[in-house]
mmCIF file with all atom_site columns, C-alpha atoms in Angstrom:
data_model
loop_
_atom_site.group_PDB
_atom_site.id
_atom_site.type_symbol
_atom_site.label_atom_id
_atom_site.label_alt_id
_atom_site.label_comp_id
_atom_site.label_asym_id
_atom_site.label_entity_id
_atom_site.label_seq_id
_atom_site.pdbx_PDB_ins_code
_atom_site.Cartn_x
_atom_site.Cartn_y
_atom_site.Cartn_z
_atom_site.occupancy
_atom_site.B_iso_or_equiv
_atom_site.pdbx_formal_charge
_atom_site.auth_seq_id
_atom_site.auth_comp_id
_atom_site.auth_asym_id
_atom_site.auth_atom_id
_atom_site.pdbx_PDB_model_num
ATOM 1   C CA . ILE Z 1 1   ? 58.437 54.332 121.265 1.00 88.00 ? 125 ILE Z CA 1
ATOM 2   C CA . GLY Z 1 2   ? 55.991 51.789 122.645 1.00 90.00 ? 126 GLY Z CA 1
ATOM 3   C CA . GLU Z 1 3   ? 55.784 50.157 119.234 1.00 93.00 ? 127 GLU Z CA 1
ATOM 4   C CA . PHE Z 1 4   ? 59.584 50.188 118.895 1.00 92.00 ? 128 PHE Z CA 1
ATOM 5   C CA . LEU Z 1 5   ? 59.986 48.480 122.286 1.00 93.00 ? 129 LEU Z CA 1
ATOM 6   C CA . GLU Z 1 6   ? 57.346 45.885 121.381 1.00 94.00 ? 130 GLU Z CA 1
ATOM 7   C CA . ARG Z 1 7   ? 59.476 44.997 118.358 1.00 94.00 ? 131 ARG Z CA 1
ATOM 8   C CA . HIS Z 1 8   ? 62.709 45.081 120.399 1.00 94.00 ? 132 HIS Z CA 1
ATOM 9   C CA . PRO Z 1 9   ? 61.755 44.124 123.980 1.00 93.00 ? 133 PRO Z CA 1
ATOM 10  C CA . LYS Z 1 10  ? 65.354 43.529 125.110 1.00 92.00 ? 134 LYS Z CA 1
ATOM 11  C CA . LEU Z 1 11  ? 66.428 47.089 124.357 1.00 91.00 ? 135 LEU Z CA 1
ATOM 12  C CA . ARG Z 1 12  ? 66.384 49.894 126.920 1.00 89.00 ? 136 ARG Z CA 1
ATOM 13  C CA . VAL Z 1 13  ? 65.470 53.431 125.810 1.00 89.00 ? 137 VAL Z CA 1
ATOM 14  C CA . GLU Z 1 14  ? 66.294 56.463 127.937 1.00 87.00 ? 138 GLU Z CA 1
ATOM 15  C CA . PHE Z 1 15  ? 65.303 60.037 127.127 1.00 85.00 ? 139 PHE Z CA 1
ATOM 16  C CA . HIS Z 1 16  ? 67.283 63.140 127.914 1.00 81.00 ? 140 HIS Z CA 1
ATOM 17  C CA . LEU Z 1 17  ? 64.957 66.062 127.135 1.00 77.00 ? 141 LEU Z CA 1
ATOM 18  C CA . THR Z 1 18  ? 66.660 69.364 126.463 1.00 75.00 ? 142 THR Z CA 1
ATOM 19  C CA . ASN Z 1 19  ? 66.789 72.144 123.919 1.00 70.00 ? 143 ASN Z CA 1
ATOM 20  C CA . GLU Z 1 20  ? 70.459 72.736 124.670 1.00 72.00 ? 144 GLU Z CA 1
ATOM 21  C CA . PRO Z 1 21  ? 73.268 71.261 122.523 1.00 73.00 ? 145 PRO Z CA 1
ATOM 22  C CA . VAL Z 1 22  ? 74.267 67.795 123.678 1.00 78.00 ? 146 VAL Z CA 1
ATOM 23  C CA . ASP Z 1 23  ? 77.673 66.176 124.098 1.00 80.00 ? 147 ASP Z CA 1
ATOM 24  C CA . PHE Z 1 24  ? 77.212 62.712 122.610 1.00 81.00 ? 148 PHE Z CA 1
ATOM 25  C CA . VAL Z 1 25  ? 80.279 61.229 124.310 1.00 80.00 ? 149 VAL Z CA 1
ATOM 26  C CA . GLU Z 1 26  ? 79.981 62.797 127.762 1.00 85.00 ? 150 GLU Z CA 1
ATOM 27  C CA . GLN Z 1 27  ? 76.227 62.240 128.013 1.00 86.00 ? 151 GLN Z CA 1
ATOM 28  C CA . ARG Z 1 28  ? 76.423 58.786 126.369 1.00 86.00 ? 152 ARG Z CA 1
ATOM 29  C CA . ILE Z 1 29  ? 73.829 59.666 123.731 1.00 86.00 ? 153 ILE Z CA 1
ATOM 30  C CA . ASP Z 1 30  ? 73.320 57.376 120.751 1.00 89.00 ? 154 ASP Z CA 1
ATOM 31  C CA . VAL Z 1 31  ? 70.730 59.412 118.820 1.00 90.00 ? 155 VAL Z CA 1
ATOM 32  C CA . SER Z 1 32  ? 69.452 62.956 119.170 1.00 87.00 ? 156 SER Z CA 1
ATOM 33  C CA . ILE Z 1 33  ? 66.234 64.293 117.678 1.00 85.00 ? 157 ILE Z CA 1
ATOM 34  C CA . GLN Z 1 34  ? 66.979 67.891 116.702 1.00 83.00 ? 158 GLN Z CA 1
ATOM 35  C CA . GLY Z 1 35  ? 64.990 70.660 115.101 1.00 79.00 ? 159 GLY Z CA 1
ATOM 36  C CA . GLY Z 1 36  ? 66.367 73.468 112.998 1.00 75.00 ? 160 GLY Z CA 1
ATOM 37  C CA . PRO Z 1 37  ? 69.906 73.872 111.709 1.00 73.00 ? 161 PRO Z CA 1
ATOM 38  C CA . LEU Z 1 38  ? 72.336 71.373 113.218 1.00 73.00 ? 162 LEU Z CA 1
ATOM 39  C CA . PRO Z 1 39  ? 74.949 73.193 115.313 1.00 69.00 ? 163 PRO Z CA 1
ATOM 40  C CA . ASP Z 1 40  ? 77.599 70.455 114.999 1.00 64.00 ? 164 ASP Z CA 1
ATOM 41  C CA . SER Z 1 41  ? 78.613 69.734 111.415 1.00 71.00 ? 165 SER Z CA 1
ATOM 42  C CA . SER Z 1 42  ? 80.517 66.588 112.431 1.00 78.00 ? 166 SER Z CA 1
ATOM 43  C CA . LEU Z 1 43  ? 77.229 64.793 113.099 1.00 81.00 ? 167 LEU Z CA 1
ATOM 44  C CA . VAL Z 1 44  ? 75.481 62.504 110.670 1.00 86.00 ? 168 VAL Z CA 1
ATOM 45  C CA . ALA Z 1 45  ? 71.863 63.523 110.210 1.00 86.00 ? 169 ALA Z CA 1
ATOM 46  C CA . ARG Z 1 46  ? 68.783 61.836 108.764 1.00 87.00 ? 170 ARG Z CA 1
ATOM 47  C CA . ARG Z 1 47  ? 66.046 64.298 107.928 1.00 88.00 ? 171 ARG Z CA 1
ATOM 48  C CA . LEU Z 1 48  ? 62.744 63.050 109.325 1.00 87.00 ? 172 LEU Z CA 1
ATOM 49  C CA . LEU Z 1 49  ? 60.393 65.768 108.151 1.00 85.00 ? 173 LEU Z CA 1
ATOM 50  C CA . ASP Z 1 50  ? 59.854 69.446 107.550 1.00 86.00 ? 174 ASP Z CA 1
ATOM 51  C CA . SER Z 1 51  ? 57.184 71.142 109.589 1.00 85.00 ? 175 SER Z CA 1
ATOM 52  C CA . PRO Z 1 52  ? 55.761 74.655 109.428 1.00 88.00 ? 176 PRO Z CA 1
ATOM 53  C CA . TRP Z 1 53  ? 55.560 76.692 112.606 1.00 89.00 ? 177 TRP Z CA 1
ATOM 54  C CA . ILE Z 1 54  ? 52.092 77.787 113.659 1.00 93.00 ? 178 ILE Z CA 1
ATOM 55  C CA . VAL Z 1 55  ? 50.990 80.547 116.015 1.00 95.00 ? 179 VAL Z CA 1
ATOM 56  C CA . CYS Z 1 56  ? 47.960 79.348 117.939 1.00 97.00 ? 180 CYS Z CA 1
ATOM 57  C CA . ALA Z 1 57  ? 46.055 79.702 121.188 1.00 98.00 ? 181 ALA Z CA 1
ATOM 58  C CA . ALA Z 1 58  ? 43.322 78.049 123.188 1.00 98.00 ? 182 ALA Z CA 1
ATOM 59  C CA . PRO Z 1 59  ? 39.805 79.303 122.447 1.00 98.00 ? 183 PRO Z CA 1
ATOM 60  C CA . SER Z 1 60  ? 39.539 80.306 126.128 1.00 98.00 ? 184 SER Z CA 1
ATOM 61  C CA . TYR Z 1 61  ? 42.515 82.673 125.789 1.00 98.00 ? 185 TYR Z CA 1
ATOM 62  C CA . LEU Z 1 62  ? 41.114 84.235 122.614 1.00 98.00 ? 186 LEU Z CA 1
ATOM 63  C CA . ALA Z 1 63  ? 37.677 84.650 124.239 1.00 98.00 ? 187 ALA Z CA 1
ATOM 64  C CA . ARG Z 1 64  ? 39.249 86.596 127.129 1.00 97.00 ? 188 ARG Z CA 1
ATOM 65  C CA . HIS Z 1 65  ? 41.814 88.638 125.193 1.00 97.00 ? 189 HIS Z CA 1
ATOM 66  C CA . GLY Z 1 66  ? 40.638 88.777 121.579 1.00 97.00 ? 190 GLY Z CA 1
ATOM 67  C CA . THR Z 1 67  ? 42.329 87.468 118.463 1.00 97.00 ? 191 THR Z CA 1
ATOM 68  C CA . PRO Z 1 68  ? 45.272 89.430 117.054 1.00 96.00 ? 192 PRO Z CA 1
ATOM 69  C CA . ARG Z 1 69  ? 44.637 90.477 113.457 1.00 95.00 ? 193 ARG Z CA 1
ATOM 70  C CA . THR Z 1 70  ? 48.169 91.663 112.603 1.00 93.00 ? 194 THR Z CA 1
ATOM 71  C CA . PRO Z 1 71  ? 51.650 90.777 113.873 1.00 92.00 ? 195 PRO Z CA 1
ATOM 72  C CA . ASP Z 1 72  ? 51.890 94.241 115.492 1.00 90.00 ? 196 ASP Z CA 1
ATOM 73  C CA . GLU Z 1 73  ? 49.026 93.266 117.806 1.00 94.00 ? 197 GLU Z CA 1
ATOM 74  C CA . LEU Z 1 74  ? 51.166 90.513 119.360 1.00 93.00 ? 198 LEU Z CA 1
ATOM 75  C CA . ALA Z 1 75  ? 52.688 93.260 121.536 1.00 92.00 ? 199 ALA Z CA 1
ATOM 76  C CA . HIS Z 1 76  ? 49.339 93.401 123.367 1.00 95.00 ? 200 HIS Z CA 1
ATOM 77  C CA . HIS Z 1 77  ? 49.151 89.649 123.976 1.00 96.00 ? 201 HIS Z CA 1
ATOM 78  C CA . ASN Z 1 78  ? 50.801 87.174 126.293 1.00 96.00 ? 202 ASN Z CA 1
ATOM 79  C CA . CYS Z 1 79  ? 53.142 85.129 124.107 1.00 95.00 ? 203 CYS Z CA 1
ATOM 80  C CA . ILE Z 1 80  ? 54.415 81.860 125.532 1.00 94.00 ? 204 ILE Z CA 1
ATOM 81  C CA . ASN Z 1 81  ? 58.044 81.245 124.593 1.00 90.00 ? 205 ASN Z CA 1
ATOM 82  C CA . PHE Z 1 82  ? 61.095 79.179 125.298 1.00 83.00 ? 206 PHE Z CA 1
ATOM 83  C CA . SER Z 1 83  ? 62.778 80.264 128.525 1.00 79.00 ? 207 SER Z CA 1
ATOM 84  C CA . HIS Z 1 84  ? 66.300 80.054 127.147 1.00 66.00 ? 208 HIS Z CA 1
ATOM 85  C CA . ARG Z 1 85  ? 67.778 82.358 124.533 1.00 64.00 ? 209 ARG Z CA 1
ATOM 86  C CA . THR Z 1 86  ? 66.967 80.954 121.145 1.00 61.00 ? 210 THR Z CA 1
ATOM 87  C CA . HIS Z 1 87  ? 66.136 82.131 117.635 1.00 63.00 ? 211 HIS Z CA 1
ATOM 88  C CA . TRP Z 1 88  ? 62.740 80.446 118.152 1.00 66.00 ? 212 TRP Z CA 1
ATOM 89  C CA . ASN Z 1 89  ? 61.678 83.348 120.404 1.00 72.00 ? 213 ASN Z CA 1
ATOM 90  C CA . LEU Z 1 90  ? 61.739 85.710 117.435 1.00 82.00 ? 214 LEU Z CA 1
ATOM 91  C CA . TRP Z 1 91  ? 58.569 84.890 115.532 1.00 86.00 ? 215 TRP Z CA 1
ATOM 92  C CA . PRO Z 1 92  ? 59.025 85.318 111.769 1.00 87.00 ? 216 PRO Z CA 1
ATOM 93  C CA . MET Z 1 93  ? 56.088 86.931 110.010 1.00 88.00 ? 217 MET Z CA 1
ATOM 94  C CA . ALA Z 1 94  ? 55.317 88.003 106.464 1.00 85.00 ? 218 ALA Z CA 1
ATOM 95  C CA . GLN Z 1 95  ? 53.551 91.353 106.360 1.00 77.00 ? 219 GLN Z CA 1
ATOM 96  C CA . ASP Z 1 96  ? 52.808 93.395 103.217 1.00 76.00 ? 220 ASP Z CA 1
ATOM 97  C CA . GLY Z 1 97  ? 55.086 91.094 101.246 1.00 76.00 ? 221 GLY Z CA 1
ATOM 98  C CA . GLU Z 1 98  ? 57.999 91.795 103.595 1.00 82.00 ? 222 GLU Z CA 1
ATOM 99  C CA . ALA Z 1 99  ? 59.633 89.353 105.993 1.00 85.00 ? 223 ALA Z CA 1
ATOM 100 C CA . THR Z 1 100 ? 59.823 90.597 109.562 1.00 85.00 ? 224 THR Z CA 1
ATOM 101 C CA . THR Z 1 101 ? 60.274 89.162 113.036 1.00 86.00 ? 225 THR Z CA 1
ATOM 102 C CA . VAL Z 1 102 ? 58.319 89.854 116.181 1.00 87.00 ? 226 VAL Z CA 1
ATOM 103 C CA . ALA Z 1 103 ? 60.001 89.656 119.579 1.00 85.00 ? 227 ALA Z CA 1
ATOM 104 C CA . ALA Z 1 104 ? 57.070 87.885 121.199 1.00 85.00 ? 228 ALA Z CA 1
ATOM 105 C CA . LYS Z 1 105 ? 57.007 88.439 124.962 1.00 90.00 ? 229 LYS Z CA 1
ATOM 106 C CA . GLY Z 1 106 ? 55.001 87.025 127.802 1.00 91.00 ? 230 GLY Z CA 1
ATOM 107 C CA . ASN Z 1 107 ? 54.944 86.191 131.480 1.00 93.00 ? 231 ASN Z CA 1
ATOM 108 C CA . VAL Z 1 108 ? 55.454 82.427 131.240 1.00 91.00 ? 232 VAL Z CA 1
ATOM 109 C CA . GLY Z 1 109 ? 57.879 80.188 129.415 1.00 87.00 ? 233 GLY Z CA 1
ATOM 110 C CA . ALA Z 1 110 ? 59.518 76.780 129.483 1.00 87.00 ? 234 ALA Z CA 1
ATOM 111 C CA . ASN Z 1 111 ? 62.622 75.123 128.121 1.00 82.00 ? 235 ASN Z CA 1
ATOM 112 C CA . GLN Z 1 112 ? 60.687 72.343 126.419 1.00 84.00 ? 236 GLN Z CA 1
ATOM 113 C CA . GLY Z 1 113 ? 58.058 72.366 123.651 1.00 86.00 ? 237 GLY Z CA 1
ATOM 114 C CA . ASP Z 1 114 ? 55.657 69.940 125.320 1.00 90.00 ? 238 ASP Z CA 1
ATOM 115 C CA . MET Z 1 115 ? 55.434 72.216 128.358 1.00 93.00 ? 239 MET Z CA 1
ATOM 116 C CA . LEU Z 1 116 ? 54.777 75.218 126.113 1.00 94.00 ? 240 LEU Z CA 1
ATOM 117 C CA . LEU Z 1 117 ? 51.972 73.216 124.520 1.00 96.00 ? 241 LEU Z CA 1
ATOM 118 C CA . GLU Z 1 118 ? 50.431 72.474 127.934 1.00 97.00 ? 242 GLU Z CA 1
ATOM 119 C CA . LEU Z 1 119 ? 50.597 76.160 128.905 1.00 97.00 ? 243 LEU Z CA 1
ATOM 120 C CA . ALA Z 1 120 ? 48.832 77.117 125.668 1.00 97.00 ? 244 ALA Z CA 1
ATOM 121 C CA . ARG Z 1 121 ? 46.173 74.421 126.176 1.00 97.00 ? 245 ARG Z CA 1
ATOM 122 C CA . TYR Z 1 122 ? 45.509 75.910 129.605 1.00 97.00 ? 246 TYR Z CA 1
ATOM 123 C CA . GLY Z 1 123 ? 44.785 79.267 127.969 1.00 97.00 ? 247 GLY Z CA 1
ATOM 124 C CA . LEU Z 1 124 ? 47.780 81.238 129.224 1.00 97.00 ? 248 LEU Z CA 1
ATOM 125 C CA . GLY Z 1 125 ? 48.654 82.834 125.887 1.00 97.00 ? 249 GLY Z CA 1
ATOM 126 C CA . LEU Z 1 126 ? 49.646 82.498 122.260 1.00 97.00 ? 250 LEU Z CA 1
ATOM 127 C CA . VAL Z 1 127 ? 52.313 79.966 121.366 1.00 96.00 ? 251 VAL Z CA 1
ATOM 128 C CA . ARG Z 1 128 ? 54.389 79.294 118.250 1.00 93.00 ? 252 ARG Z CA 1
ATOM 129 C CA . LEU Z 1 129 ? 55.248 75.639 117.771 1.00 91.00 ? 253 LEU Z CA 1
ATOM 130 C CA . ALA Z 1 130 ? 55.875 73.294 114.868 1.00 88.00 ? 254 ALA Z CA 1
ATOM 131 C CA . ARG Z 1 131 ? 52.869 71.557 113.316 1.00 89.00 ? 255 ARG Z CA 1
ATOM 132 C CA . PHE Z 1 132 ? 54.060 68.168 114.579 1.00 85.00 ? 256 PHE Z CA 1
ATOM 133 C CA . HIS Z 1 133 ? 53.653 69.572 118.105 1.00 87.00 ? 257 HIS Z CA 1
ATOM 134 C CA . VAL Z 1 134 ? 50.222 71.158 117.703 1.00 94.00 ? 258 VAL Z CA 1
ATOM 135 C CA . GLY Z 1 135 ? 48.595 69.218 114.844 1.00 92.00 ? 259 GLY Z CA 1
ATOM 136 C CA . ASP Z 1 136 ? 46.359 67.046 117.031 1.00 94.00 ? 260 ASP Z CA 1
ATOM 137 C CA . ASP Z 1 137 ? 45.296 70.054 119.115 1.00 97.00 ? 261 ASP Z CA 1
ATOM 138 C CA . LEU Z 1 138 ? 44.406 72.046 116.009 1.00 97.00 ? 262 LEU Z CA 1
ATOM 139 C CA . ALA Z 1 139 ? 42.406 69.127 114.602 1.00 96.00 ? 263 ALA Z CA 1
ATOM 140 C CA . SER Z 1 140 ? 40.488 68.694 117.868 1.00 97.00 ? 264 SER Z CA 1
ATOM 141 C CA . GLY Z 1 141 ? 39.866 72.427 118.376 1.00 97.00 ? 265 GLY Z CA 1
ATOM 142 C CA . ARG Z 1 142 ? 41.826 72.561 121.667 1.00 98.00 ? 266 ARG Z CA 1
ATOM 143 C CA . LEU Z 1 143 ? 43.991 75.155 119.901 1.00 98.00 ? 267 LEU Z CA 1
ATOM 144 C CA . VAL Z 1 144 ? 43.080 77.576 117.113 1.00 97.00 ? 268 VAL Z CA 1
ATOM 145 C CA . PRO Z 1 145 ? 45.541 78.936 114.516 1.00 96.00 ? 269 PRO Z CA 1
ATOM 146 C CA . VAL Z 1 146 ? 46.134 82.680 114.691 1.00 96.00 ? 270 VAL Z CA 1
ATOM 147 C CA . LEU Z 1 147 ? 47.646 85.057 112.104 1.00 94.00 ? 271 LEU Z CA 1
ATOM 148 C CA . ALA Z 1 148 ? 47.667 82.295 109.466 1.00 91.00 ? 272 ALA Z CA 1
ATOM 149 C CA . ASP Z 1 149 ? 47.832 84.880 106.659 1.00 90.00 ? 273 ASP Z CA 1
ATOM 150 C CA . PHE Z 1 150 ? 51.067 86.249 108.122 1.00 91.00 ? 274 PHE Z CA 1
ATOM 151 C CA . GLN Z 1 151 ? 52.923 82.969 108.585 1.00 82.00 ? 275 GLN Z CA 1
ATOM 152 C CA . PRO Z 1 152 ? 56.080 82.646 106.502 1.00 74.00 ? 276 PRO Z CA 1
ATOM 153 C CA . LEU Z 1 153 ? 56.287 79.758 104.054 1.00 66.00 ? 277 LEU Z CA 1
ATOM 154 C CA . GLY Z 1 154 ? 59.493 78.294 105.525 1.00 68.00 ? 278 GLY Z CA 1
ATOM 155 C CA . GLN Z 1 155 ? 59.485 75.028 107.389 1.00 80.00 ? 279 GLN Z CA 1
ATOM 156 C CA . GLU Z 1 156 ? 61.509 73.687 110.282 1.00 79.00 ? 280 GLU Z CA 1
ATOM 157 C CA . PRO Z 1 157 ? 63.500 70.518 109.582 1.00 85.00 ? 281 PRO Z CA 1
ATOM 158 C CA . LEU Z 1 158 ? 63.556 67.729 112.161 1.00 85.00 ? 282 LEU Z CA 1
ATOM 159 C CA . TYR Z 1 159 ? 66.562 65.387 112.180 1.00 88.00 ? 283 TYR Z CA 1
ATOM 160 C CA . LEU Z 1 160 ? 67.835 62.219 113.762 1.00 88.00 ? 284 LEU Z CA 1
ATOM 161 C CA . ALA Z 1 161 ? 71.472 63.044 114.546 1.00 88.00 ? 285 ALA Z CA 1
ATOM 162 C CA . TYR Z 1 162 ? 74.201 60.617 115.520 1.00 88.00 ? 286 TYR Z CA 1
ATOM 163 C CA . GLN Z 1 163 ? 77.982 60.519 115.569 1.00 86.00 ? 287 GLN Z CA 1
ATOM 164 C CA . SER Z 1 164 ? 79.096 58.205 112.797 1.00 78.00 ? 288 SER Z CA 1
ATOM 165 C CA . ARG Z 1 165 ? 77.916 55.893 110.052 1.00 74.00 ? 289 ARG Z CA 1
ATOM 166 C CA . LYS Z 1 166 ? 80.877 53.599 110.756 1.00 79.00 ? 290 LYS Z CA 1
ATOM 167 C CA . HIS Z 1 167 ? 80.506 50.987 113.459 1.00 78.00 ? 291 HIS Z CA 1
ATOM 168 C CA . LEU Z 1 168 ? 76.809 51.741 113.965 1.00 84.00 ? 292 LEU Z CA 1
ATOM 169 C CA . SER Z 1 169 ? 75.483 49.364 116.606 1.00 88.00 ? 293 SER Z CA 1
ATOM 170 C CA . PRO Z 1 170 ? 72.510 47.154 115.689 1.00 90.00 ? 294 PRO Z CA 1
ATOM 171 C CA . ARG Z 1 171 ? 70.358 48.843 118.380 1.00 91.00 ? 295 ARG Z CA 1
ATOM 172 C CA . VAL Z 1 172 ? 71.050 52.312 116.966 1.00 91.00 ? 296 VAL Z CA 1
ATOM 173 C CA . ARG Z 1 173 ? 70.496 51.142 113.385 1.00 91.00 ? 297 ARG Z CA 1
ATOM 174 C CA . ALA Z 1 174 ? 67.173 49.557 114.428 1.00 93.00 ? 298 ALA Z CA 1
ATOM 175 C CA . PHE Z 1 175 ? 66.029 52.787 116.103 1.00 93.00 ? 299 PHE Z CA 1
ATOM 176 C CA . LEU Z 1 176 ? 67.087 54.978 113.169 1.00 92.00 ? 300 LEU Z CA 1
ATOM 177 C CA . ASP Z 1 177 ? 65.341 52.744 110.638 1.00 91.00 ? 301 ASP Z CA 1
ATOM 178 C CA . PHE Z 1 178 ? 62.191 52.508 112.779 1.00 93.00 ? 302 PHE Z CA 1
ATOM 179 C CA . MET Z 1 179 ? 61.935 56.284 113.243 1.00 91.00 ? 303 MET Z CA 1
ATOM 180 C CA . GLN Z 1 180 ? 62.615 56.964 109.564 1.00 88.00 ? 304 GLN Z CA 1
ATOM 181 C CA . ALA Z 1 181 ? 59.852 54.545 108.574 1.00 88.00 ? 305 ALA Z CA 1
ATOM 182 C CA . LYS Z 1 182 ? 57.352 55.973 111.094 1.00 85.00 ? 306 LYS Z CA 1
ATOM 183 C CA . PHE Z 1 183 ? 57.967 59.571 110.075 1.00 81.00 ? 307 PHE Z CA 1
ATOM 184 C CA . SER Z 1 184 ? 57.903 58.720 106.374 1.00 75.00 ? 308 SER Z CA 1
ATOM 185 C CA . LYS Z 1 185 ? 54.503 57.137 106.880 1.00 59.00 ? 309 LYS Z CA 1
ATOM 186 C CA . ALA Z 1 186 ? 53.284 60.092 108.977 1.00 53.00 ? 310 ALA Z CA 1
ATOM 187 C CA . ALA Z 1 187 ? 54.358 62.522 106.252 1.00 50.00 ? 311 ALA Z CA 1
ATOM 188 C CA . ARG Z 1 188 ? 52.289 60.529 103.729 1.00 43.00 ? 312 ARG Z CA 1
ATOM 189 C CA . PRO Z 1 189 ? 49.008 59.674 105.515 1.00 43.00 ? 313 PRO Z CA 1
ATOM 190 C CA . ASP Z 1 190 ? 47.762 57.741 102.496 1.00 38.00 ? 314 ASP Z CA 1
ATOM 191 C CA . LEU Z 1 191 ? 50.164 54.869 103.330 1.00 31.00 ? 315 LEU Z CA 1
#
């Protein structure tokens, strides 16, 4: 966003962080960044990327509580989850060639992925987040992947969603094009 504002210094960007559905008109939202299936089919969506979900934990948590070797062992671990009801709190797993889900439970949660990441970094439990959330932490060793052999192959799509292609303001078009270019480059690190 810093780079976008350097290119467009006269624009103002405001963030409304939520995992709840948004009302574009009432909340005066131009663009929404949304993960997973889009709940409102009247929206226009640009797919930014697809990202696998990864179960991981801080080395300090694993040192204190051990590393689960099977999805069944998650029942004996503190699993950090979203605090609101969402399909993301059922962790899909592939075990013995069969797809299953684990109702991961724990004593701490948040309604926002960045907070879940901070809780995991602090060593409070296992977390399941998309690679774009945890990639830097995995690369640095702050977090360690867990149950990698049991992760399903599916990936979570991430979209830019907006109301209409018609009458798109120059500021919205500039933001959409900028984000599309940045994510396209991120998806292909050789560029």
